[in-house]
mmCIF file of C-alpha atoms in Angstrom:
data_model
loop_
_atom_site.group_PDB
_atom_site.id
_atom_site.type_symbol
_atom_site.label_atom_id
_atom_site.label_comp_id
_atom_site.label_asym_id
_atom_site.label_seq_id
_atom_site.Cartn_x
_atom_site.Cartn_y
_atom_site.Cartn_z
ATOM 1 C CA MET A 1 -184.082 110.148 -54.611
ATOM 2 C CA THR A 2 -185.215 113.642 -54.667
ATOM 3 C CA LEU A 3 -183.035 116.112 -53.355
ATOM 4 C CA SER A 4 -184.817 119.118 -50.672
ATOM 5 C CA LEU A 5 -182.649 122.013 -49.769
ATOM 6 C CA ALA A 6 -184.210 125.161 -47.830
ATOM 7 C CA TYR A 7 -182.658 128.335 -48.492
ATOM 8 C CA PHE A 8 -183.108 131.470 -46.571
ATOM 9 C CA VAL A 9 -181.451 134.856 -48.398
ATOM 10 C CA THR A 10 -181.402 138.331 -47.427
ATOM 11 C CA PRO A 11 -183.545 141.009 -48.756
ATOM 12 C CA HIS A 12 -181.351 143.753 -49.671
ATOM 13 C CA GLY A 13 -181.484 144.026 -52.867
ATOM 14 C CA PHE A 14 -181.798 141.228 -56.003
ATOM 15 C CA GLY A 15 -178.006 140.780 -55.467
ATOM 16 C CA HIS A 16 -177.821 137.892 -53.274
ATOM 17 C CA GLY A 17 -181.945 136.202 -54.899
ATOM 18 C CA ALA A 18 -179.816 136.972 -57.979
ATOM 19 C CA ARG A 19 -176.895 134.751 -56.358
ATOM 20 C CA ALA A 20 -179.015 132.256 -54.103
ATOM 21 C CA ALA A 21 -180.396 131.768 -57.716
ATOM 22 C CA ALA A 22 -177.365 130.339 -59.351
ATOM 23 C CA ILE A 23 -176.791 128.296 -57.145
ATOM 24 C CA MET A 24 -179.943 126.535 -57.459
ATOM 25 C CA GLU A 25 -179.262 126.265 -60.835
ATOM 26 C CA ALA A 26 -175.731 125.184 -61.290
ATOM 27 C CA VAL A 27 -177.422 122.731 -58.697
ATOM 28 C CA TYR A 28 -180.184 121.227 -60.918
ATOM 29 C CA GLN A 29 -177.792 121.445 -63.744
ATOM 30 C CA GLN A 30 -176.159 118.400 -62.193
ATOM 31 C CA ASN A 31 -179.518 116.818 -60.317
ATOM 32 C CA PRO A 32 -182.204 117.661 -61.816
ATOM 33 C CA ASN A 33 -184.180 115.347 -59.354
ATOM 34 C CA CYS A 34 -183.365 118.951 -56.939
ATOM 35 C CA HIS A 35 -185.908 121.877 -54.390
ATOM 36 C CA PHE A 36 -185.837 124.437 -53.544
ATOM 37 C CA GLU A 37 -187.492 125.442 -50.467
ATOM 38 C CA VAL A 38 -186.487 129.466 -49.790
ATOM 39 C CA PHE A 39 -187.923 131.667 -47.601
ATOM 40 C CA THR A 40 -187.022 136.074 -48.224
ATOM 41 C CA GLN A 41 -188.446 138.157 -49.750
ATOM 42 C CA VAL A 42 -186.141 138.944 -52.579
ATOM 43 C CA PRO A 43 -189.623 138.456 -55.321
ATOM 44 C CA GLU A 44 -190.310 135.633 -56.631
ATOM 45 C CA TRP A 45 -189.755 136.182 -60.479
ATOM 46 C CA VAL A 46 -186.342 136.546 -59.463
ATOM 47 C CA PHE A 47 -185.897 133.251 -59.072
ATOM 48 C CA ALA A 48 -188.407 132.065 -61.352
ATOM 49 C CA ASP A 49 -187.034 133.723 -63.949
ATOM 50 C CA SER A 50 -182.825 132.596 -63.396
ATOM 51 C CA THR A 51 -183.557 129.095 -62.703
ATOM 52 C CA HIS A 52 -184.778 126.030 -63.901
ATOM 53 C CA ALA A 53 -184.901 124.165 -60.584
ATOM 54 C CA PRO A 54 -188.133 123.963 -58.919
ATOM 55 C CA PHE A 55 -188.313 125.457 -55.527
ATOM 56 C CA ARG A 56 -191.348 126.744 -53.831
ATOM 57 C CA TYR A 57 -191.639 130.638 -52.516
ATOM 58 C CA HIS A 58 -192.148 131.566 -48.816
ATOM 59 C CA SER A 59 -192.777 135.207 -48.332
ATOM 60 C CA LEU A 60 -190.760 136.021 -45.290
ATOM 61 C CA LEU A 61 -189.033 138.550 -43.778
ATOM 62 C CA THR A 62 -185.345 136.488 -43.467
ATOM 63 C CA ASP A 63 -183.487 139.535 -42.343
ATOM 64 C CA LEU A 64 -183.074 142.936 -42.692
ATOM 65 C CA GLY A 65 -180.149 144.251 -43.277
ATOM 66 C CA LEU A 66 -179.695 147.929 -43.512
ATOM 67 C CA ALA A 67 -183.223 150.466 -44.205
ATOM 68 C CA GLN A 68 -181.084 153.298 -47.180
ATOM 69 C CA LYS A 69 -182.695 155.997 -48.245
ATOM 70 C CA THR A 70 -181.297 156.200 -51.230
ATOM 71 C CA PRO A 71 -179.598 153.547 -53.080
ATOM 72 C CA LEU A 72 -175.972 155.375 -52.021
ATOM 73 C CA VAL A 73 -177.018 156.340 -48.625
ATOM 74 C CA VAL A 74 -178.495 154.804 -45.444
ATOM 75 C CA ASP A 75 -180.417 155.159 -42.603
ATOM 76 C CA LEU A 76 -179.573 154.483 -39.159
ATOM 77 C CA PRO A 77 -182.169 155.814 -36.829
ATOM 78 C CA GLU A 78 -184.621 153.748 -38.547
ATOM 79 C CA THR A 79 -182.165 150.256 -38.881
ATOM 80 C CA VAL A 80 -182.422 149.757 -35.616
ATOM 81 C CA ARG A 81 -186.055 150.557 -35.103
ATOM 82 C CA ARG A 82 -186.596 147.988 -37.658
ATOM 83 C CA LEU A 83 -184.411 145.718 -36.210
ATOM 84 C CA ALA A 84 -185.753 145.841 -33.237
ATOM 85 C CA THR A 85 -189.136 144.699 -34.179
ATOM 86 C CA LEU A 86 -187.629 140.809 -36.195
ATOM 87 C CA MET A 87 -184.263 140.410 -33.198
ATOM 88 C CA PRO A 88 -184.088 138.684 -31.287
ATOM 89 C CA PHE A 89 -186.432 136.205 -33.342
ATOM 90 C CA ASN A 90 -189.613 134.727 -32.386
ATOM 91 C CA PRO A 91 -188.901 131.110 -30.580
ATOM 92 C CA GLN A 92 -192.100 130.453 -32.387
ATOM 93 C CA MET A 93 -191.632 130.881 -35.520
ATOM 94 C CA ILE A 94 -188.574 129.602 -35.526
ATOM 95 C CA LYS A 95 -190.154 125.519 -34.015
ATOM 96 C CA ARG A 96 -192.513 126.362 -37.163
ATOM 97 C CA LEU A 97 -190.187 127.337 -39.806
ATOM 98 C CA ALA A 98 -188.098 124.150 -38.634
ATOM 99 C CA ALA A 99 -191.606 122.166 -38.816
ATOM 100 C CA GLN A 100 -191.687 123.232 -42.700
ATOM 101 C CA VAL A 101 -187.978 122.398 -43.755
ATOM 102 C CA THR A 102 -188.334 119.126 -41.879
ATOM 103 C CA GLN A 103 -192.465 118.323 -43.054
ATOM 104 C CA ALA A 104 -190.284 119.274 -46.916
ATOM 105 C CA GLY A 105 -187.964 116.432 -45.946
ATOM 106 C CA CYS A 106 -185.147 118.728 -45.986
ATOM 107 C CA ARG A 107 -182.004 117.438 -46.062
ATOM 108 C CA ALA A 108 -179.685 120.785 -45.741
ATOM 109 C CA VAL A 109 -180.656 124.844 -44.757
ATOM 110 C CA LEU A 110 -178.921 126.544 -47.380
ATOM 111 C CA CYS A 111 -178.406 130.149 -45.596
ATOM 112 C CA ASP A 112 -176.875 134.027 -48.670
ATOM 113 C CA VAL A 113 -175.728 136.218 -45.526
ATOM 114 C CA ALA A 114 -179.672 135.275 -43.155
ATOM 115 C CA ALA A 115 -178.677 134.426 -40.015
ATOM 116 C CA LEU A 116 -182.176 132.958 -39.469
ATOM 117 C CA GLY A 117 -181.492 130.695 -41.352
ATOM 118 C CA LEU A 118 -178.706 128.949 -39.716
ATOM 119 C CA THR A 119 -181.321 129.359 -35.802
ATOM 120 C CA VAL A 120 -184.046 127.102 -38.194
ATOM 121 C CA ALA A 121 -181.418 124.798 -39.261
ATOM 122 C CA HIS A 122 -180.186 123.740 -35.392
ATOM 123 C CA ALA A 123 -183.861 123.395 -34.031
ATOM 124 C CA ALA A 124 -185.079 121.360 -36.963
ATOM 125 C CA GLY A 125 -181.484 118.541 -36.540
ATOM 126 C CA LEU A 126 -180.392 119.715 -39.861
ATOM 127 C CA PRO A 127 -176.976 120.948 -41.307
ATOM 128 C CA SER A 128 -176.484 124.037 -42.438
ATOM 129 C CA VAL A 129 -174.078 126.105 -45.130
ATOM 130 C CA LEU A 130 -173.954 130.078 -44.332
ATOM 131 C CA ILE A 131 -172.746 132.355 -47.638
ATOM 132 C CA GLU A 132 -171.394 134.998 -47.536
ATOM 133 C CA ASN A 133 -168.948 137.509 -48.560
ATOM 134 C CA PHE A 134 -169.811 139.592 -46.005
ATOM 135 C CA THR A 135 -172.476 139.180 -42.624
ATOM 136 C CA TRP A 136 -173.944 142.127 -41.378
ATOM 137 C CA ASP A 137 -172.985 142.124 -37.245
ATOM 138 C CA TRP A 138 -169.556 142.982 -39.691
ATOM 139 C CA ILE A 139 -171.047 145.739 -41.641
ATOM 140 C CA TYR A 140 -172.878 147.520 -38.528
ATOM 141 C CA GLU A 141 -169.237 147.398 -36.277
ATOM 142 C CA PRO A 142 -168.369 150.453 -38.136
ATOM 143 C CA TYR A 143 -171.896 152.080 -37.511
ATOM 144 C CA VAL A 144 -171.763 151.502 -33.267
ATOM 145 C CA ALA A 145 -170.156 154.838 -32.131
ATOM 146 C CA GLU A 146 -172.657 156.587 -34.245
ATOM 147 C CA GLU A 147 -175.760 154.217 -33.418
ATOM 148 C CA PRO A 148 -175.207 152.846 -29.941
ATOM 149 C CA LYS A 149 -178.395 150.586 -30.655
ATOM 150 C CA LEU A 150 -177.173 148.721 -33.088
ATOM 151 C CA GLN A 151 -174.367 146.770 -30.863
ATOM 152 C CA PRO A 152 -176.862 143.840 -29.519
ATOM 153 C CA HIS A 153 -177.973 142.968 -32.853
ATOM 154 C CA MET A 154 -174.683 143.104 -34.245
ATOM 155 C CA ASP A 155 -173.381 140.162 -31.331
ATOM 156 C CA TYR A 156 -176.679 138.326 -31.957
ATOM 157 C CA LEU A 157 -175.671 138.351 -35.537
ATOM 158 C CA ARG A 158 -172.212 137.124 -34.203
ATOM 159 C CA GLN A 159 -173.443 134.674 -32.525
ATOM 160 C CA LEU A 160 -175.658 132.966 -34.772
ATOM 161 C CA TYR A 161 -173.191 133.168 -37.362
ATOM 162 C CA ALA A 162 -171.013 131.638 -35.399
ATOM 163 C CA THR A 163 -173.127 128.201 -35.335
ATOM 164 C CA ALA A 164 -172.639 127.503 -39.325
ATOM 165 C CA THR A 165 -172.220 123.537 -40.148
ATOM 166 C CA TYR A 166 -170.295 124.708 -43.015
ATOM 167 C CA ARG A 167 -168.925 128.459 -44.316
ATOM 168 C CA PHE A 168 -168.073 129.535 -47.616
ATOM 169 C CA GLN A 169 -166.245 132.700 -48.254
ATOM 170 C CA VAL A 170 -167.430 133.552 -51.877
ATOM 171 C CA ALA A 171 -164.452 136.209 -53.637
ATOM 172 C CA PRO A 172 -164.605 138.961 -53.328
ATOM 173 C CA VAL A 173 -163.937 137.937 -49.769
ATOM 174 C CA CYS A 174 -164.449 141.152 -46.838
ATOM 175 C CA HIS A 175 -163.980 140.305 -43.453
ATOM 176 C CA VAL A 176 -161.900 137.270 -44.843
ATOM 177 C CA LEU A 177 -161.735 134.178 -42.001
ATOM 178 C CA PRO A 178 -159.344 131.719 -40.987
ATOM 179 C CA HIS A 179 -159.592 128.509 -42.090
ATOM 180 C CA THR A 180 -162.759 129.283 -44.632
ATOM 181 C CA PRO A 181 -162.708 127.850 -47.701
ATOM 182 C CA GLN A 182 -163.366 130.411 -49.808
ATOM 183 C CA ILE A 183 -165.110 130.270 -53.636
ATOM 184 C CA ALA A 184 -164.311 132.322 -56.963
ATOM 185 C CA PRO A 185 -167.296 134.996 -58.274
ATOM 186 C CA LEU A 186 -170.376 134.229 -58.243
ATOM 187 C CA SER A 187 -173.285 134.238 -60.384
ATOM 188 C CA ARG A 188 -176.054 133.851 -63.422
ATOM 189 C CA SER A 189 -174.492 132.911 -66.602
ATOM 190 C CA PRO A 190 -176.061 134.214 -69.859
ATOM 191 C CA ARG A 191 -178.224 132.772 -71.906
ATOM 192 C CA GLN A 192 -178.621 134.208 -74.547
ATOM 193 C CA SER A 193 -176.038 136.167 -78.050
ATOM 194 C CA ALA A 194 -174.667 139.295 -77.217
ATOM 195 C CA GLY A 195 -176.194 139.773 -80.866
ATOM 196 C CA GLU A 196 -179.523 138.383 -80.924
ATOM 197 C CA VAL A 197 -180.427 140.901 -77.882
ATOM 198 C CA ARG A 198 -178.570 143.838 -79.024
ATOM 199 C CA ALA A 199 -181.262 142.447 -82.326
ATOM 200 C CA ARG A 200 -184.532 142.263 -78.823
ATOM 201 C CA LEU A 201 -183.365 145.363 -78.044
ATOM 202 C CA GLU A 202 -182.449 147.053 -81.040
ATOM 203 C CA ILE A 203 -179.260 148.954 -81.033
ATOM 204 C CA PRO A 204 -178.271 150.429 -83.870
ATOM 205 C CA PRO A 205 -175.284 148.465 -85.423
ATOM 206 C CA HIS A 206 -172.772 151.190 -84.711
ATOM 207 C CA HIS A 207 -173.511 151.529 -81.304
ATOM 208 C CA LYS A 208 -171.791 151.005 -78.120
ATOM 209 C CA LEU A 209 -173.995 149.589 -75.309
ATOM 210 C CA VAL A 210 -174.037 150.376 -71.476
ATOM 211 C CA LEU A 211 -175.356 149.001 -68.852
ATOM 212 C CA LEU A 212 -176.274 151.422 -66.003
ATOM 213 C CA THR A 213 -177.695 150.149 -63.013
ATOM 214 C CA MET A 214 -178.104 150.151 -59.099
ATOM 215 C CA GLY A 215 -178.493 146.976 -58.020
ATOM 216 C CA GLY A 216 -182.475 146.248 -58.109
ATOM 217 C CA MET A 217 -182.857 149.330 -55.377
ATOM 218 C CA ASN A 218 -184.787 151.849 -56.427
ATOM 219 C CA ALA A 219 -183.427 155.477 -57.929
ATOM 220 C CA ASP A 220 -184.907 158.602 -60.276
ATOM 221 C CA TRP A 221 -183.682 158.473 -63.751
ATOM 222 C CA ARG A 222 -185.177 160.823 -64.975
ATOM 223 C CA THR A 223 -182.504 163.491 -64.308
ATOM 224 C CA VAL A 224 -179.996 160.532 -66.011
ATOM 225 C CA VAL A 225 -182.357 159.851 -68.539
ATOM 226 C CA ALA A 226 -182.460 163.538 -69.679
ATOM 227 C CA GLN A 227 -178.495 164.118 -69.389
ATOM 228 C CA LEU A 228 -177.082 160.270 -71.664
ATOM 229 C CA HIS A 229 -179.478 162.478 -74.394
ATOM 230 C CA GLN A 230 -175.950 163.236 -75.621
ATOM 231 C CA ALA A 231 -173.905 160.947 -76.188
ATOM 232 C CA GLU A 232 -173.449 160.091 -79.440
ATOM 233 C CA GLY A 233 -173.102 156.529 -80.342
ATOM 234 C CA VAL A 234 -173.831 154.722 -77.456
ATOM 235 C CA SER A 235 -177.372 153.719 -76.848
ATOM 236 C CA PHE A 236 -177.899 153.241 -72.374
ATOM 237 C CA VAL A 237 -179.951 150.634 -71.160
ATOM 238 C CA ILE A 238 -181.601 150.674 -67.278
ATOM 239 C CA PRO A 239 -183.073 147.383 -65.805
ATOM 240 C CA GLY A 240 -185.378 148.813 -63.235
ATOM 241 C CA ALA A 241 -186.153 152.138 -64.190
ATOM 242 C CA SER A 242 -189.853 151.531 -66.020
ATOM 243 C CA LYS A 243 -192.611 151.521 -64.767
ATOM 244 C CA ASN A 244 -194.593 150.214 -67.486
ATOM 245 C CA GLY A 245 -192.802 147.420 -69.465
ATOM 246 C CA LEU A 246 -189.747 148.610 -71.934
ATOM 247 C CA GLU A 247 -189.899 152.390 -72.924
ATOM 248 C CA ARG A 248 -187.646 154.231 -75.367
ATOM 249 C CA GLU A 249 -186.816 157.074 -74.881
ATOM 250 C CA GLY A 250 -184.230 158.019 -77.923
ATOM 251 C CA ASN A 251 -180.980 156.607 -77.319
ATOM 252 C CA VAL A 252 -181.846 155.355 -73.540
ATOM 253 C CA LEU A 253 -184.038 152.513 -72.606
ATOM 254 C CA LEU A 254 -186.458 151.927 -69.370
ATOM 255 C CA LEU A 255 -186.792 148.118 -68.363
ATOM 256 C CA PRO A 256 -188.916 147.059 -65.844
ATOM 257 C CA PRO A 257 -187.806 145.514 -63.416
ATOM 258 C CA ARG A 258 -188.925 142.419 -64.012
ATOM 259 C CA SER A 259 -188.127 142.231 -68.075
ATOM 260 C CA ASN A 260 -187.586 138.990 -70.710
ATOM 261 C CA ILE A 261 -184.008 140.133 -71.000
ATOM 262 C CA PHE A 262 -182.213 138.722 -69.209
ATOM 263 C CA HIS A 263 -179.731 140.938 -66.847
ATOM 264 C CA PRO A 264 -176.857 138.509 -67.657
ATOM 265 C CA ASP A 265 -177.622 138.599 -71.240
ATOM 266 C CA LEU A 266 -178.013 142.156 -70.803
ATOM 267 C CA LEU A 267 -174.609 142.736 -70.016
ATOM 268 C CA GLY A 268 -173.625 139.302 -72.814
ATOM 269 C CA ALA A 269 -174.602 142.577 -75.080
ATOM 270 C CA GLY A 270 -172.637 145.383 -73.285
ATOM 271 C CA ASP A 271 -169.505 147.435 -73.631
ATOM 272 C CA ALA A 272 -169.556 148.656 -69.859
ATOM 273 C CA VAL A 273 -171.097 149.068 -66.887
ATOM 274 C CA VAL A 274 -171.752 152.117 -65.380
ATOM 275 C CA GLY A 275 -174.057 151.828 -61.523
ATOM 276 C CA LYS A 276 -173.826 151.305 -58.170
ATOM 277 C CA LEU A 277 -170.709 148.569 -56.961
ATOM 278 C CA GLY A 278 -173.310 145.448 -55.132
ATOM 279 C CA TYR A 279 -171.785 141.876 -55.032
ATOM 280 C CA SER A 280 -173.670 140.615 -57.627
ATOM 281 C CA THR A 281 -172.915 143.489 -60.611
ATOM 282 C CA LEU A 282 -169.492 143.418 -59.427
ATOM 283 C CA ALA A 283 -169.620 139.618 -59.771
ATOM 284 C CA GLU A 284 -171.740 140.194 -63.241
ATOM 285 C CA THR A 285 -169.316 142.063 -64.932
ATOM 286 C CA TYR A 286 -166.853 140.664 -63.909
ATOM 287 C CA HIS A 287 -167.511 137.353 -65.924
ATOM 288 C CA ALA A 288 -169.284 139.570 -68.511
ATOM 289 C CA GLY A 289 -165.238 140.617 -69.309
ATOM 290 C CA LEU A 290 -166.950 144.188 -68.787
ATOM 291 C CA PRO A 291 -164.959 147.489 -67.905
ATOM 292 C CA PHE A 292 -167.203 148.844 -64.643
ATOM 293 C CA ALA A 293 -167.165 152.237 -63.918
ATOM 294 C CA TYR A 294 -168.688 152.411 -60.501
ATOM 295 C CA VAL A 295 -169.867 154.913 -58.525
ATOM 296 C CA GLU A 296 -168.414 155.833 -54.634
ATOM 297 C CA ARG A 297 -170.286 154.065 -51.207
ATOM 298 C CA PRO A 298 -169.364 156.723 -48.621
ATOM 299 C CA GLY A 299 -169.772 154.922 -45.558
ATOM 300 C CA PHE A 300 -170.285 151.136 -46.923
ATOM 301 C CA ARG A 301 -167.648 149.100 -45.060
ATOM 302 C CA GLU A 302 -168.099 146.102 -48.355
ATOM 303 C CA TYR A 303 -167.264 149.567 -50.515
ATOM 304 C CA PRO A 304 -163.202 149.398 -50.554
ATOM 305 C CA VAL A 305 -163.075 146.088 -50.422
ATOM 306 C CA LEU A 306 -165.252 145.708 -53.999
ATOM 307 C CA ALA A 307 -163.346 148.832 -55.397
ATOM 308 C CA GLU A 308 -160.125 147.215 -54.704
ATOM 309 C CA PHE A 309 -161.295 143.486 -56.814
ATOM 310 C CA VAL A 310 -161.934 145.640 -59.132
ATOM 311 C CA GLN A 311 -159.183 147.564 -60.402
ATOM 312 C CA LYS A 312 -156.647 144.403 -59.151
ATOM 313 C CA GLU A 313 -159.654 141.704 -60.928
ATOM 314 C CA MET A 314 -161.187 143.056 -63.607
ATOM 315 C CA HIS A 315 -161.068 146.835 -66.049
ATOM 316 C CA GLY A 316 -162.648 149.744 -63.651
ATOM 317 C CA LEU A 317 -162.520 153.501 -62.390
ATOM 318 C CA GLU A 318 -164.857 154.931 -59.756
ATOM 319 C CA ILE A 319 -167.130 157.392 -60.522
ATOM 320 C CA LYS A 320 -167.328 160.849 -57.668
ATOM 321 C CA ALA A 321 -171.146 160.862 -56.151
ATOM 322 C CA ALA A 322 -172.023 164.467 -57.625
ATOM 323 C CA ASP A 323 -170.668 163.333 -61.148
ATOM 324 C CA PHE A 324 -173.473 161.169 -61.810
ATOM 325 C CA GLU A 325 -175.547 162.679 -60.136
ATOM 326 C CA SER A 326 -174.584 166.096 -62.424
ATOM 327 C CA GLY A 327 -173.561 163.996 -64.606
ATOM 328 C CA ALA A 328 -170.272 165.347 -64.804
ATOM 329 C CA TRP A 329 -170.021 161.523 -65.063
ATOM 330 C CA LEU A 330 -170.331 162.010 -69.200
ATOM 331 C CA ALA A 331 -166.739 163.781 -69.784
ATOM 332 C CA GLN A 332 -165.486 159.612 -69.014
ATOM 333 C CA LEU A 333 -167.509 157.616 -70.614
ATOM 334 C CA PRO A 334 -164.582 157.707 -74.261
ATOM 335 C CA THR A 335 -162.285 156.607 -71.024
ATOM 336 C CA ILE A 336 -164.880 154.091 -69.963
ATOM 337 C CA LEU A 337 -165.075 152.379 -73.131
ATOM 338 C CA ALA A 338 -162.426 152.325 -74.456
ATOM 339 C CA LEU A 339 -160.978 150.234 -71.516
ATOM 340 C CA PRO A 340 -159.914 146.746 -72.633
ATOM 341 C CA HIS A 341 -162.637 143.283 -72.383
ATOM 342 C CA VAL A 342 -161.891 140.845 -70.867
ATOM 343 C CA THR A 343 -162.171 137.062 -71.757
ATOM 344 C CA ARG A 344 -162.345 134.847 -67.677
ATOM 345 C CA SER A 345 -161.927 131.364 -68.000
ATOM 346 C CA GLY A 346 -161.920 130.035 -64.191
ATOM 347 C CA PRO A 347 -164.651 128.452 -62.053
ATOM 348 C CA ASN A 348 -167.817 130.635 -61.328
ATOM 349 C CA GLY A 349 -168.379 130.339 -57.852
ATOM 350 C CA ALA A 350 -172.449 128.901 -58.308
ATOM 351 C CA ASN A 351 -170.508 125.732 -59.414
ATOM 352 C CA GLN A 352 -168.766 125.223 -56.476
ATOM 353 C CA MET A 353 -171.321 125.523 -54.432
ATOM 354 C CA ALA A 354 -173.591 122.692 -56.768
ATOM 355 C CA ASP A 355 -170.600 120.368 -55.611
ATOM 356 C CA PHE A 356 -169.812 121.071 -52.038
ATOM 357 C CA ILE A 357 -174.227 120.326 -51.727
ATOM 358 C CA ILE A 358 -174.334 117.674 -54.243
ATOM 359 C CA GLN A 359 -171.625 115.420 -52.678
ATOM 360 C CA GLN A 360 -172.433 116.085 -49.483
ATOM 361 C CA PHE A 361 -175.737 116.370 -49.529
ATOM 362 C CA SER A 362 -177.313 113.765 -52.135
ATOM 363 C CA ALA A 363 -176.984 110.682 -49.356
ATOM 364 C CA PRO A 364 -180.823 111.484 -46.745
ATOM 365 C CA HIS A 365 -180.042 112.899 -44.492
ATOM 366 C CA CYS A 366 -179.940 110.447 -40.988
#
């Protein structure tokens, strides 16, 4: 009998989709007779390119997160405006979604931060599984003083998160809850060897390879690219920076958001990562064992937690946002590339979640 599961994923960047896809793939590797109903506005290709698990995609705004002016700057008034159009969730929408997951034969509803899925699970009489390293109510909390209109949305979400049948916190955890199981850093796994990837990208044998990333969020890379040409003996690859397929500008390779190079393979072939400190980038860099030079994100509540994890469990250093924009950080590049790599032998949280899901939901829901 097919193991059918619904998955509601927050659309804030690509990282939550990548994390969900890693769990889907881990479930598939243990039980190929599985099927997922995926509800999100993370692009469908993120899942199609990341997992062999069969799934049906439903384009749905599951939650909002934070509106942002740039990958490093939040927009609180716009966040409040959008939240007001979405929450509280429409009862008719919940009823319709509950009917959908029931008709699809789903045995449980998995939720990557997206509280909507918890409400749908309750309406459908199904168990829910909340998977998070933070929740939006916790993220909103310090902003309430500046933007009091966030308070009712924060309270509403906190109530919804408390309804999860099962809850797992993924390391590094931003707000540790008592009696809540924690799992290891969770990420997708590479598929090709470093040599194969470097050959496909035509990286000179003597070059170091550095990955620059803003975690799937739009950024203006034009000024940055011009600065990178001064780095001798180093090639840079920037995912999501091209709208016209793979572009090569000297020692810089610009990739489109959807590339035929699997993102974890880029890390597996790389020597260091530089960019925005988001969960999935951190987790994939952690499992790849690479040093991480991360750009400071003042005002983002998760940032100190993630930065502390890099300092304690990885090798890395902080780059000031102004230095990243000006190119001054390139003076630190020799230091970044001299940081040691780490060989990981610990578990991947995706496999830990798959173990739980298969054990808990393989029998038909009663």
